XYZ file of C-alpha atoms in Angstrom:
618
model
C 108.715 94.389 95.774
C 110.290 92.392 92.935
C 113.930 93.359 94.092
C 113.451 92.083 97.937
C 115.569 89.424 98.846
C 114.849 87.495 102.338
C 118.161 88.780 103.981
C 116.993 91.323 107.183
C 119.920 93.598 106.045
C 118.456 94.318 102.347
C 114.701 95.401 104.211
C 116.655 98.973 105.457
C 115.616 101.237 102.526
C 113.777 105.061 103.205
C 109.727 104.611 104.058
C 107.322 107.420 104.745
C 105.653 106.401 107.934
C 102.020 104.791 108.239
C 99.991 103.665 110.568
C 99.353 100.335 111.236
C 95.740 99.870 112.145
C 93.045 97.181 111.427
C 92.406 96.665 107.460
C 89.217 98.953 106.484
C 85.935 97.227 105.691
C 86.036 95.711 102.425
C 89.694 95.054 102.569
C 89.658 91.641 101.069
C 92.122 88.912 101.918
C 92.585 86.193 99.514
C 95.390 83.429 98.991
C 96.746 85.881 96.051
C 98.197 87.556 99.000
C 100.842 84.705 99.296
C 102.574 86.181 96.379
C 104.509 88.497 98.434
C 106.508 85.815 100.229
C 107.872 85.055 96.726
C 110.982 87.266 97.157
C 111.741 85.223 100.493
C 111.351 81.667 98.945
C 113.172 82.313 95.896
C 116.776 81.969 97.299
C 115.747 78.374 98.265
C 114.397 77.211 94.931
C 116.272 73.907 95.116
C 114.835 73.196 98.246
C 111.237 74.032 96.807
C 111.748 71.747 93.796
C 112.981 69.070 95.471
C 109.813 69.727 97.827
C 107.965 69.488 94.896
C 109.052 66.228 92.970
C 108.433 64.190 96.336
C 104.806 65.747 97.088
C 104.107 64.880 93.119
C 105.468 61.473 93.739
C 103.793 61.016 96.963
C 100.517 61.927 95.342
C 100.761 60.135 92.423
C 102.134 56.499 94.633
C 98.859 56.753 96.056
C 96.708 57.446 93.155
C 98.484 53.957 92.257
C 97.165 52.093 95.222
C 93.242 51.768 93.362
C 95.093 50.314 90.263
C 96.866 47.687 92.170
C 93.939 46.810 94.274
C 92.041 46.459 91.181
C 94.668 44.031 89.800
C 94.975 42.030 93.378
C 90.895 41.345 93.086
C 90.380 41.013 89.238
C 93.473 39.169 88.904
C 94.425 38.097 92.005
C 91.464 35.061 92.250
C 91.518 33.877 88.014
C 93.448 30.715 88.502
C 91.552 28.116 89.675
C 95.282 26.325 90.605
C 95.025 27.137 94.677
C 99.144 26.687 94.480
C 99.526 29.481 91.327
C 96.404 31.629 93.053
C 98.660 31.677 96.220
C 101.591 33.424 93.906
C 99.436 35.859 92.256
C 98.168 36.809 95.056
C 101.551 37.168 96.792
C 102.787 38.988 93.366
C 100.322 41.478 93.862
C 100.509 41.934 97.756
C 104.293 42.234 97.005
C 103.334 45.271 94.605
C 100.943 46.675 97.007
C 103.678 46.380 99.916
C 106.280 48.069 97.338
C 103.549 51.228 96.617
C 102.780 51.403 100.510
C 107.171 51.726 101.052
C 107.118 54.017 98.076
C 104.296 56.436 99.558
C 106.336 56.358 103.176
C 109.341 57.506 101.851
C 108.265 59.833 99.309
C 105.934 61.364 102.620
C 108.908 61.630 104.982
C 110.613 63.500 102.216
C 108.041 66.166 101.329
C 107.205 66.533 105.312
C 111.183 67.544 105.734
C 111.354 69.545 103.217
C 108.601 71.635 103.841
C 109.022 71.533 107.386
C 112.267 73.079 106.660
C 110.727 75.379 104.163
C 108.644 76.867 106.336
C 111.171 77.356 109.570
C 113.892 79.165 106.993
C 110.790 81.194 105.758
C 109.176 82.197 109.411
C 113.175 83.099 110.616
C 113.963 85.314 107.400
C 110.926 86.692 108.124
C 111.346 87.836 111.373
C 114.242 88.327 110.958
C 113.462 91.023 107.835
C 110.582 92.661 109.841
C 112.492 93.467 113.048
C 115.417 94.673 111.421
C 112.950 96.738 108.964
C 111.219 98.239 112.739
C 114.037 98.961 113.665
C 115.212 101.782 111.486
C 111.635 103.392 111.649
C 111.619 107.168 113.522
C 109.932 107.658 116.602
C 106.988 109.123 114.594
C 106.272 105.514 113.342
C 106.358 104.935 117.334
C 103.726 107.498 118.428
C 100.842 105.775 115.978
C 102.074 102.358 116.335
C 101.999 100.372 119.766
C 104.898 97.962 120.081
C 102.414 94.992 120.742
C 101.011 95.147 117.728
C 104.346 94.960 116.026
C 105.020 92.069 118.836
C 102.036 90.239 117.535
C 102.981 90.347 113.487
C 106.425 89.095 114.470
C 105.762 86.197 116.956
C 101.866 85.362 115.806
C 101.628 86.078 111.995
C 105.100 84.710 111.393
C 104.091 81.341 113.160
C 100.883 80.991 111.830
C 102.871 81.621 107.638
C 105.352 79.265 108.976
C 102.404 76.437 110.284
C 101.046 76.834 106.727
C 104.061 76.788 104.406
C 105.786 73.977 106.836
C 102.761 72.089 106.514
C 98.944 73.006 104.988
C 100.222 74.364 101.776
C 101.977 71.165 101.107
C 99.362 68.867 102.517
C 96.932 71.032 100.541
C 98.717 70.563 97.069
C 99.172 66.788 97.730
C 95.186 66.543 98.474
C 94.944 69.311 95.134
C 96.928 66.715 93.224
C 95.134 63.604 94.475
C 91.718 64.851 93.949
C 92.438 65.895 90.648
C 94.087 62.743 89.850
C 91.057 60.845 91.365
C 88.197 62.843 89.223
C 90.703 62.279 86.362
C 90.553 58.472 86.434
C 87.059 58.727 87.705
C 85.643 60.139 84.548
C 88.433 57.924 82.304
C 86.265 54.807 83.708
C 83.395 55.880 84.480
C 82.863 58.918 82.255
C 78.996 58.087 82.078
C 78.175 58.509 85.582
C 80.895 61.062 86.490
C 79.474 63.189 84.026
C 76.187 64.161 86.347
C 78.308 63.896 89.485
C 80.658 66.753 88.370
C 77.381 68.786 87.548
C 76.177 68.728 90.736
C 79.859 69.195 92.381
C 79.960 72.393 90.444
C 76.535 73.258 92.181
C 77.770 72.596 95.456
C 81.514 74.718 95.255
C 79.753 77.849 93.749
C 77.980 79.087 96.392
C 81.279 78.026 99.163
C 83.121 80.189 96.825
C 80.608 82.601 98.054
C 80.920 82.225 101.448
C 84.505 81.623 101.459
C 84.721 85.458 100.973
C 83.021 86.103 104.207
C 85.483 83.804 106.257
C 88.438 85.888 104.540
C 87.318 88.937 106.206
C 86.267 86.725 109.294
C 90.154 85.787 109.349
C 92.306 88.970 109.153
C 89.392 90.184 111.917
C 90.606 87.731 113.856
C 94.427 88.803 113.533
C 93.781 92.145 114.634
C 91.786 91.118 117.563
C 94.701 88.938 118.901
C 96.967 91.923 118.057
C 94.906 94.685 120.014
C 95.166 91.887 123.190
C 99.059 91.551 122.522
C 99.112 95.423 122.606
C 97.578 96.110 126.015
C 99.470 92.941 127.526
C 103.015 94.802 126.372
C 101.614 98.082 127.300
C 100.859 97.538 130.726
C 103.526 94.483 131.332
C 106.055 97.294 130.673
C 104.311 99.642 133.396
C 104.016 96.865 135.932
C 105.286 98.973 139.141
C 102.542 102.441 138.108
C 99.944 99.583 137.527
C 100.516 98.213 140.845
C 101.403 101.440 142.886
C 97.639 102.523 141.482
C 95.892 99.164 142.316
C 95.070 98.713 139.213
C 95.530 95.497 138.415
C 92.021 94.478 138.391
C 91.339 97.007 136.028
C 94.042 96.090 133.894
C 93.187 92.580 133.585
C 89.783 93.151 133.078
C 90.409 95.755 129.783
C 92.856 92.621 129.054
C 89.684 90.357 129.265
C 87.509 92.654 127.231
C 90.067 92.714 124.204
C 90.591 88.571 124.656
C 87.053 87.843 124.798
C 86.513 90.327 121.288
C 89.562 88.420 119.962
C 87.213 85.260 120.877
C 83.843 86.348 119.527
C 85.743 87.554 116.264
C 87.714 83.677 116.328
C 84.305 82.032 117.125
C 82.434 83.646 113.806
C 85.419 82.852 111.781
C 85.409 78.654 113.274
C 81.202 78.731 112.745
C 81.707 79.943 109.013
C 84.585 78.204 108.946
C 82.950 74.803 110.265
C 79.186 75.696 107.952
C 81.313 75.895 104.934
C 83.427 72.830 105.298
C 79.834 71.163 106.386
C 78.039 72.121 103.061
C 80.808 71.347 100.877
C 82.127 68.077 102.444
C 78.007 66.883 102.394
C 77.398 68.297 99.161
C 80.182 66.385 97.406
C 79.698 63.073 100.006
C 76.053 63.175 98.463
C 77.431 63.561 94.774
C 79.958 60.749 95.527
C 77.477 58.300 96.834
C 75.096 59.090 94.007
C 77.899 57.705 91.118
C 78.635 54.771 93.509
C 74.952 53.581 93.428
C 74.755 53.793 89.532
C 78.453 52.116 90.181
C 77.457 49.330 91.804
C 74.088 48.887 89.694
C 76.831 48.522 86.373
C 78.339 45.432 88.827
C 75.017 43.813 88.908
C 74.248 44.528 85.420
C 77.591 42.691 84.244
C 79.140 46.255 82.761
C 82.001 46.655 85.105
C 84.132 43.921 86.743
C 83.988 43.664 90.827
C 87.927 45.008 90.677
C 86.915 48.176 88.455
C 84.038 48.900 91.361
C 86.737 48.692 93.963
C 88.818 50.972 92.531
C 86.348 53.290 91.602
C 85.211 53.194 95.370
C 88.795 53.853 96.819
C 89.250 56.951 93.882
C 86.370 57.932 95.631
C 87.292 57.800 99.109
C 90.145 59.668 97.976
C 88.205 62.629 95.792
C 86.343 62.945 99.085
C 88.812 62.566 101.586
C 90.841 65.586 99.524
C 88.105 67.692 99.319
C 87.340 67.454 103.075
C 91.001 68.472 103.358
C 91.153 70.940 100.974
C 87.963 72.636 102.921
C 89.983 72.579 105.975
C 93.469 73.823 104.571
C 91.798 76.695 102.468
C 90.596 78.532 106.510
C 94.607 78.239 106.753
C 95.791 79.636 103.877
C 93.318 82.222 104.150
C 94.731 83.265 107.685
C 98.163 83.248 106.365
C 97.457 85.248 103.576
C 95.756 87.897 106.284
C 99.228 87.481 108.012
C 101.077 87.849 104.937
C 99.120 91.293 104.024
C 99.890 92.426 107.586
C 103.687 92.029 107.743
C 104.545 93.097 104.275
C 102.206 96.061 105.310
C 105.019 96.381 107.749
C 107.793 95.623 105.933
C 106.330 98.725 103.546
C 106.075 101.204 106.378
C 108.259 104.197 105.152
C 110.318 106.250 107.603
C 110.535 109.927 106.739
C 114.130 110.258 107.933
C 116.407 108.543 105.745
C 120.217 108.247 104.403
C 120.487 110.957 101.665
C 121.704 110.007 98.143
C 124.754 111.086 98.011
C 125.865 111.683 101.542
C 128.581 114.235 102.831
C 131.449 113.516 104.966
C 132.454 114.146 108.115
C 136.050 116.031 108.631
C 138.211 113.999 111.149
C 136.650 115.029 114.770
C 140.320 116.518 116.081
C 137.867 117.602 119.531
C 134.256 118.699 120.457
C 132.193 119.226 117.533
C 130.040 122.502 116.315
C 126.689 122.612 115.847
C 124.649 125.241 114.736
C 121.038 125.857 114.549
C 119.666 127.510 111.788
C 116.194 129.935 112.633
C 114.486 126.070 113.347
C 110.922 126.009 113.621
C 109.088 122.300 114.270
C 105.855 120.872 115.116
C 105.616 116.842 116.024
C 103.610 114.702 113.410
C 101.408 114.303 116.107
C 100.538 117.537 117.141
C 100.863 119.861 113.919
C 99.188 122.631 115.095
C 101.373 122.989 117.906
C 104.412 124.350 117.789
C 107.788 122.739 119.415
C 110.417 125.307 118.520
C 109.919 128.550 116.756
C 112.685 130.387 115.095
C 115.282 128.788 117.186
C 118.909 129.698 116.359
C 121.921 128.553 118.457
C 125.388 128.204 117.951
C 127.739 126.070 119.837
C 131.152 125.750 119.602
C 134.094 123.270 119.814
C 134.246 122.175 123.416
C 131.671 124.538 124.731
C 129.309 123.316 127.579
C 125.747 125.087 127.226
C 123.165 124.389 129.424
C 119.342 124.645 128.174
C 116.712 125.591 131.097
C 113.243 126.260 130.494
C 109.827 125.482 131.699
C 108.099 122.209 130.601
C 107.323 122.038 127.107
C 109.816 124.989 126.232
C 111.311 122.882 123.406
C 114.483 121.489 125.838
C 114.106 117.973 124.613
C 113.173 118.473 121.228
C 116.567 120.354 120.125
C 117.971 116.854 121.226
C 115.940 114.695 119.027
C 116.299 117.213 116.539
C 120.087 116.862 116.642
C 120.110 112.964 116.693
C 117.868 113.417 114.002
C 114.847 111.479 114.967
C 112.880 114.211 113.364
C 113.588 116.731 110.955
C 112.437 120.478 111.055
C 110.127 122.027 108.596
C 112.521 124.694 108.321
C 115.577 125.758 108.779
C 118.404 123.669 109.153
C 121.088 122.353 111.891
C 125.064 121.964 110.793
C 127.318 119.827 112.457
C 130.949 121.167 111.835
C 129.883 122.785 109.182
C 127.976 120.085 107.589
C 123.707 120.101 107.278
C 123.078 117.169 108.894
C 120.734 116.031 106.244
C 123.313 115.440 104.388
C 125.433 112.714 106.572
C 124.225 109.220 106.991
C 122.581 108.716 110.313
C 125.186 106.004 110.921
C 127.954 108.596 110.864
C 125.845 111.874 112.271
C 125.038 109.545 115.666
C 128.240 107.845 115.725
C 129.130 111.303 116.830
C 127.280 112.027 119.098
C 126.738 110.394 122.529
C 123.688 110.549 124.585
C 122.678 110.066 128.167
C 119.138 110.275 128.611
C 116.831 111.189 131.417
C 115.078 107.989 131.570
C 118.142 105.283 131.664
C 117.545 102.264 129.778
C 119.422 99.145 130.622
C 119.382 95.354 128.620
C 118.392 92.078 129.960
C 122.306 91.482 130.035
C 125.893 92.278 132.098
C 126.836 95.047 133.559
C 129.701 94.443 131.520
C 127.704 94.272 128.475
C 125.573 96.994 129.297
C 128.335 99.699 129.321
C 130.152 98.030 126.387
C 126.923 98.604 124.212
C 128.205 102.562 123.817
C 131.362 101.172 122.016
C 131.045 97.096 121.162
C 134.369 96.988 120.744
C 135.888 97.894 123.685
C 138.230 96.194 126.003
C 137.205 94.886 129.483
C 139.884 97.259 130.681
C 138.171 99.981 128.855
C 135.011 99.470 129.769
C 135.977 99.267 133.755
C 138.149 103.082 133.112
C 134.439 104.273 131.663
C 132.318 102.594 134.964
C 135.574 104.422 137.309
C 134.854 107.740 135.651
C 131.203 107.312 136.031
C 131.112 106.760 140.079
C 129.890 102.887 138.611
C 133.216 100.839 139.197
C 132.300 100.635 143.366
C 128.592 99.173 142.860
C 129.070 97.396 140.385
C 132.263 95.352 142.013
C 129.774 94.422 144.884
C 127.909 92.983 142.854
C 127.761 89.035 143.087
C 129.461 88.220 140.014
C 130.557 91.699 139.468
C 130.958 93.431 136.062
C 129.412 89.712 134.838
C 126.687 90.424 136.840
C 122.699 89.701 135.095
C 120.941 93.001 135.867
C 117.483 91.741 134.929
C 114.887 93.361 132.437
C 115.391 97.221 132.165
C 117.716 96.901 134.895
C 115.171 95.798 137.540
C 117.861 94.640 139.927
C 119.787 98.145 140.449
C 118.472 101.605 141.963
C 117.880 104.215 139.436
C 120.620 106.467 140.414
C 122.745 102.808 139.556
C 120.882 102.559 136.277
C 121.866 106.177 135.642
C 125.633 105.741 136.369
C 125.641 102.860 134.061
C 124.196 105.240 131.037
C 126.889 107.958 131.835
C 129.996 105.017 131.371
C 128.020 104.212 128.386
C 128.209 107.400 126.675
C 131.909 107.566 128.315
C 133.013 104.974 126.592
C 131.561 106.147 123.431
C 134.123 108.930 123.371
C 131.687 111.208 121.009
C 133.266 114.826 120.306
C 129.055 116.163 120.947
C 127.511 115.022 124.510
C 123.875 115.268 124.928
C 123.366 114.987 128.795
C 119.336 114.779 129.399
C 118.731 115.109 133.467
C 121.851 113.070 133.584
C 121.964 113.177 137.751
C 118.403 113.480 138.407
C 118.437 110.296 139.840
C 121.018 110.777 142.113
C 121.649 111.163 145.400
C 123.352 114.876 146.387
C 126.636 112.660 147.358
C 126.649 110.705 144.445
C 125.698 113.673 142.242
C 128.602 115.817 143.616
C 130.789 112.495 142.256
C 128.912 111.846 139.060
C 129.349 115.511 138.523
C 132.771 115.543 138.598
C 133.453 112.961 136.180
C 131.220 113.770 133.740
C 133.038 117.451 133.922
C 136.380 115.353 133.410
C 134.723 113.787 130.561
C 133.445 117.040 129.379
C 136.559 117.851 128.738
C 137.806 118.446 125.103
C 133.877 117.734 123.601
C 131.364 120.270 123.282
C 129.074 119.087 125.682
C 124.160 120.346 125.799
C 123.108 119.585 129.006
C 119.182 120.014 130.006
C 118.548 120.275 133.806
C 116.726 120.990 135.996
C 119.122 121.385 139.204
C 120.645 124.746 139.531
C 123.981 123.168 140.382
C 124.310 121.146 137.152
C 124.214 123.880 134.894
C 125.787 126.767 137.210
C 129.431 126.056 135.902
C 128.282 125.698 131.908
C 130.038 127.911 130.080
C 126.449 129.281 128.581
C 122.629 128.833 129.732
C 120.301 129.498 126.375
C 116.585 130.171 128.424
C 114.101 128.814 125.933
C 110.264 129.223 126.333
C 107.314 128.168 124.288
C 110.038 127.188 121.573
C 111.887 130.123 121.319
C 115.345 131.464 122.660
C 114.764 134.129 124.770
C 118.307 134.924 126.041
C 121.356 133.245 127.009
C 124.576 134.264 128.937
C 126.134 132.895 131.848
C 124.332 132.686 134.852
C 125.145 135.486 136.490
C 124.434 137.293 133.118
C 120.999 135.928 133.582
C 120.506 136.768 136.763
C 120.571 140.229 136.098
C 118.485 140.522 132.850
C 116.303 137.165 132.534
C 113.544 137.061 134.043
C 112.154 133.962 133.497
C 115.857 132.519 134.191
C 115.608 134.462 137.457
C 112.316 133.243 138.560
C 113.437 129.488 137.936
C 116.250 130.235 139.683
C 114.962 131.518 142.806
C 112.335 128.704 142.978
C 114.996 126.104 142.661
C 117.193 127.703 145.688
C 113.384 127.880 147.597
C 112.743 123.946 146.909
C 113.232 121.576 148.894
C 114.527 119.453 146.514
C 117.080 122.090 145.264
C 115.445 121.725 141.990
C 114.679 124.146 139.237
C 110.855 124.380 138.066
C 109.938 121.563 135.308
């Protein structure tokens, strides 16, 4: 932890993958846990120090405001002159006023500095975290709902930033202050502080105590608000099955049930929370009042001057009003520390794909690529028992098209995340030209490779944009030759601002068979020599299939192209069908190869040419 720097770039290094669940009982939070946003403060140690001078001198300006009062009544009233009383008492007004300017400046200082402090810190943070998520593996993704990470990046990283913006400066004024204050308290009145300290001491021991309770208390609370933040995201993203099942009753009342936990839990955190400040605020009020009573009995007695009272009562006022704070701020730091644990627990979530050490290189793609699968067996972390693909080998080569058909389950889609390397096999191995993939970056294996996947995903952005996110560099004129050769350039021109057109969240304003043609000029414009086509017409139309068909088959061209489907007519024309079931190759040939000897491939067939959907079995 020592070498991270607050940069979101420097957070991408290998992690084996973990869960991210509620701490355990007897996790304990504590403000110790504020050490770990160290490494993101320390490239702004000018700005801390300088933070840091003007709380000091804000504390100590007021610590000086008891001394001049003291002067201004002791002093103020000696002469018995009324014209040379009148300019001692201006004198020391004048030195009160300059204190009071003093303290507002040095305030407005420390508030912008910290303020700034904590914005910089809450931004790097994010900015660290979602980067970090980012890079994780889709097995990070099946134990860890994206609402929860939602909730460490918007609500943890607020509630640090509230606290290092603001409490944890407020707090070390009020630390400084009430030290300061007991300090000059026992320096004149060491007598009487003496027994007041005593009984202090009595009063903190058992809130130290207690305080250990509200830490718990407080990274319950955090979870709570996370599980709420996961169902909201879960079913938010479902909207139209929620709503097609008239279920949105039932969805807002689970949604109820997890905000009214996240209440009870917030509600026994604010009652400790609110008995301990209670108990210590009355405890020290109580010792406070006690050494003012013997204070003002040394007035009457003739041992103190009225001036020395006053200033012991304002030291007081301050000692109290510092503690009271204190009380308050600690419940903050305490629920930034619980937000601290949770997104460094993040931030040290380790994927189990990563770069290798020394990584191999690519030979310049002069066409389609060759892959070859290597006797590949594979079970998903979560399902270990069961396996996805047993034995598998396959070979592919430069500019072939192969088709894989199969039943559900047979292991169709996991050959594709096993080639974009979202998982790795527990044995065997898969070479691209030549190469293990293990041994490329992931950058360079997927730059490689381009995918269009069964369930199209499109950005809260242009059309425009949309397609140019296969290749970011990309002309306009390049991107419209990618939309033409998808069957996407005569939509998306009727659009009402055209390519520059806002297609709404996931695409909400197009068809799917739209949103489909926009992933095909996406992976068009990619230009990879491998093409992974998942389902890539399935939501088409026969018409627009029969178009999309033939410009993905011009695109085809020159690349070595895996295509899973389902419709007979997609795969028909591939140059080879591999038949896979329960994870293992059971033949492959053309289709009329097939036809004769397969089968299964036979049996899919036939029930695809009885469907009415002209579709094979899924």
């Amino acid at each position: 932890m020592a070498a991270w720097r607050p940069r979101a770039a420097l957070f991408m290094h290998p992690m084996s993958s973990t869960t991210l669940d509620s701490a355990p009982p007897g996790v304990k939070v504590s403000p110790g846990q504020l050490k770990a946003l160290v490494p993101f403060l320390r490239p702004y140690r000018g700005r801390i120090i300088l933070a840091a001078i003007f709380l000091v001198l804000a504390a100590l300006t007021t610590l000086l405001l008891p001394l001049a009062l003291r002067n201004l009544i002791d002093q103020g009233f000696v002469s018995t002159d009324p014209g040379a009383r009148v300019m001692a008492l201006r004198d020391h007004f004048l030195a009160l006023g300059a204190v009071g300017v003093a303290l507002g400046v040095f305030s407005a200082s420390r508030y912008y500095c910290v303020t700034w402090l904590g914005e910089r810190l809450a931004a790097d943070l994010k900015s660290a975290v979602y980067a970090h998520v980012l890079q994780q593996s889709p097995e990070f993704f099946e134990t860890t709902q994206t609402g929860e990470v939602l909730s460490r990046l918007t609500a943890d990283t607020t509630l640090i930033q509230s606290v290092v913006g603001s409490s944890l400066s407020i707090g070390l004024r009020n630390a400084i202050m009430g030290l300061g204050a007991l300090t000059l308290l026992i320096i004149t009145n060491p007598t009487v502080m003496a027994s007041v300290i005593g009984f202090i001491i009595l009063v903190l021991a058992p809130a130290i105590i207690a305080g250990r309770r509200v830490r718990r208390l407080s990274r319950d609370s955090q979870d709570r608000v996370a599980d709420s933040s996961a169902i909201a995201a879960e079913t938010l993203n479902a909207i139209p099955v929620v709503q097609s099942y008239t279920s949105e009753n039932r969805e807002a009342q689970r949604f109820g049930v997890a905000t009214e936990n996240a209440f009870g839990t917030s509600v026994r955190r604010a009652r400790m929370r609110a008995a301990l400040v209670a108990f210590v605020i009355s405890g020290i009020a109580s010792a406070m009042l006690w050494g003012l009573y013997q204070g003002t009995q040394a007035v009457v007695e003739g041992r103190i001057s009225a001036g020395h009272m006053g200033q012991t009562v304002v030291y007081v006022i301050l000692l109290i009003s510092s503690t009271a704070a204190l009380s308050e701020i600690y419940g903050e730091i305490l629920r930034a520390a619980g937000a601290t644990e949770r997104l460094i627990e993040l931030l040290q979530t380790r994927s189990a794909i990563n770069d290798p050490g020394q990584p191999s290189a690519l030979p310049a793609s002069t066409g389609g690529a060759r892959i070859e699968l290597e006797n590949i067996s594979f079970n998903y972390p979560s399902r270990p028992l069961q396996a996805a693909l047993q034995g598998l080998s396959l070979s592919v080569q430069p500019g072939e098209t192969v088709a894989l058909v199969g039943p559900s389950g047979a292991g169709k889609t996991t050959v594709f995340q096993l080639l974009l390397r979202f998982y790795d096999p527990q044995s065997g191995r898969i070479l691209l030209d030549g190469i293990p993939i293990r041994q490329l970056t992931l950058q360079a294996l997927r730059e490689r490779i381009g995918v269009v996947p069964q369930d199209s995903t499109v950005f809260s952005a242009s059309a425009l944009e949309n397609i140019r996110y296969g290749r970011p560099d990309a002309t306009d004129a390049e991107v419209i030759a990618a939309a033409t050769a998808a069957h996407a350039h005569e939509f998306l021109t009727r659009l009402p601002e055209g390519y520059n057109t806002f297609l709404g969240e996931r695409g909400v304003r197009l068809s799917g068979g739209q949103r489909q043609r926009i992933s095909i000029a996406r992976a068009i414009l990619k230009n990879a020599p491998l093409l992974l086509l998942d389902e890539a017409t399935s939501a088409l139309d026969t018409e627009s299939e029969r178009a999309v068909q033939a410009a993905l088959e011009e695109a085809m061209k020159g690349r070595t192209t895996l295509v899973i489907a389902h419709r007979l007519s997609t795969v028909i024309n591939a140059h080879r069908i591999a038949v896979l079931e329960h994870g293992q190759l059971i033949d492959i040939g053309t289709h009329a190869e097939l036809l004769g000897r397969c089968e299964l491939y036979a049996r899919l067939a036939a029930a695809q040419l009885d469907s009415a959907d002209h579709t094979l079995a899924a």
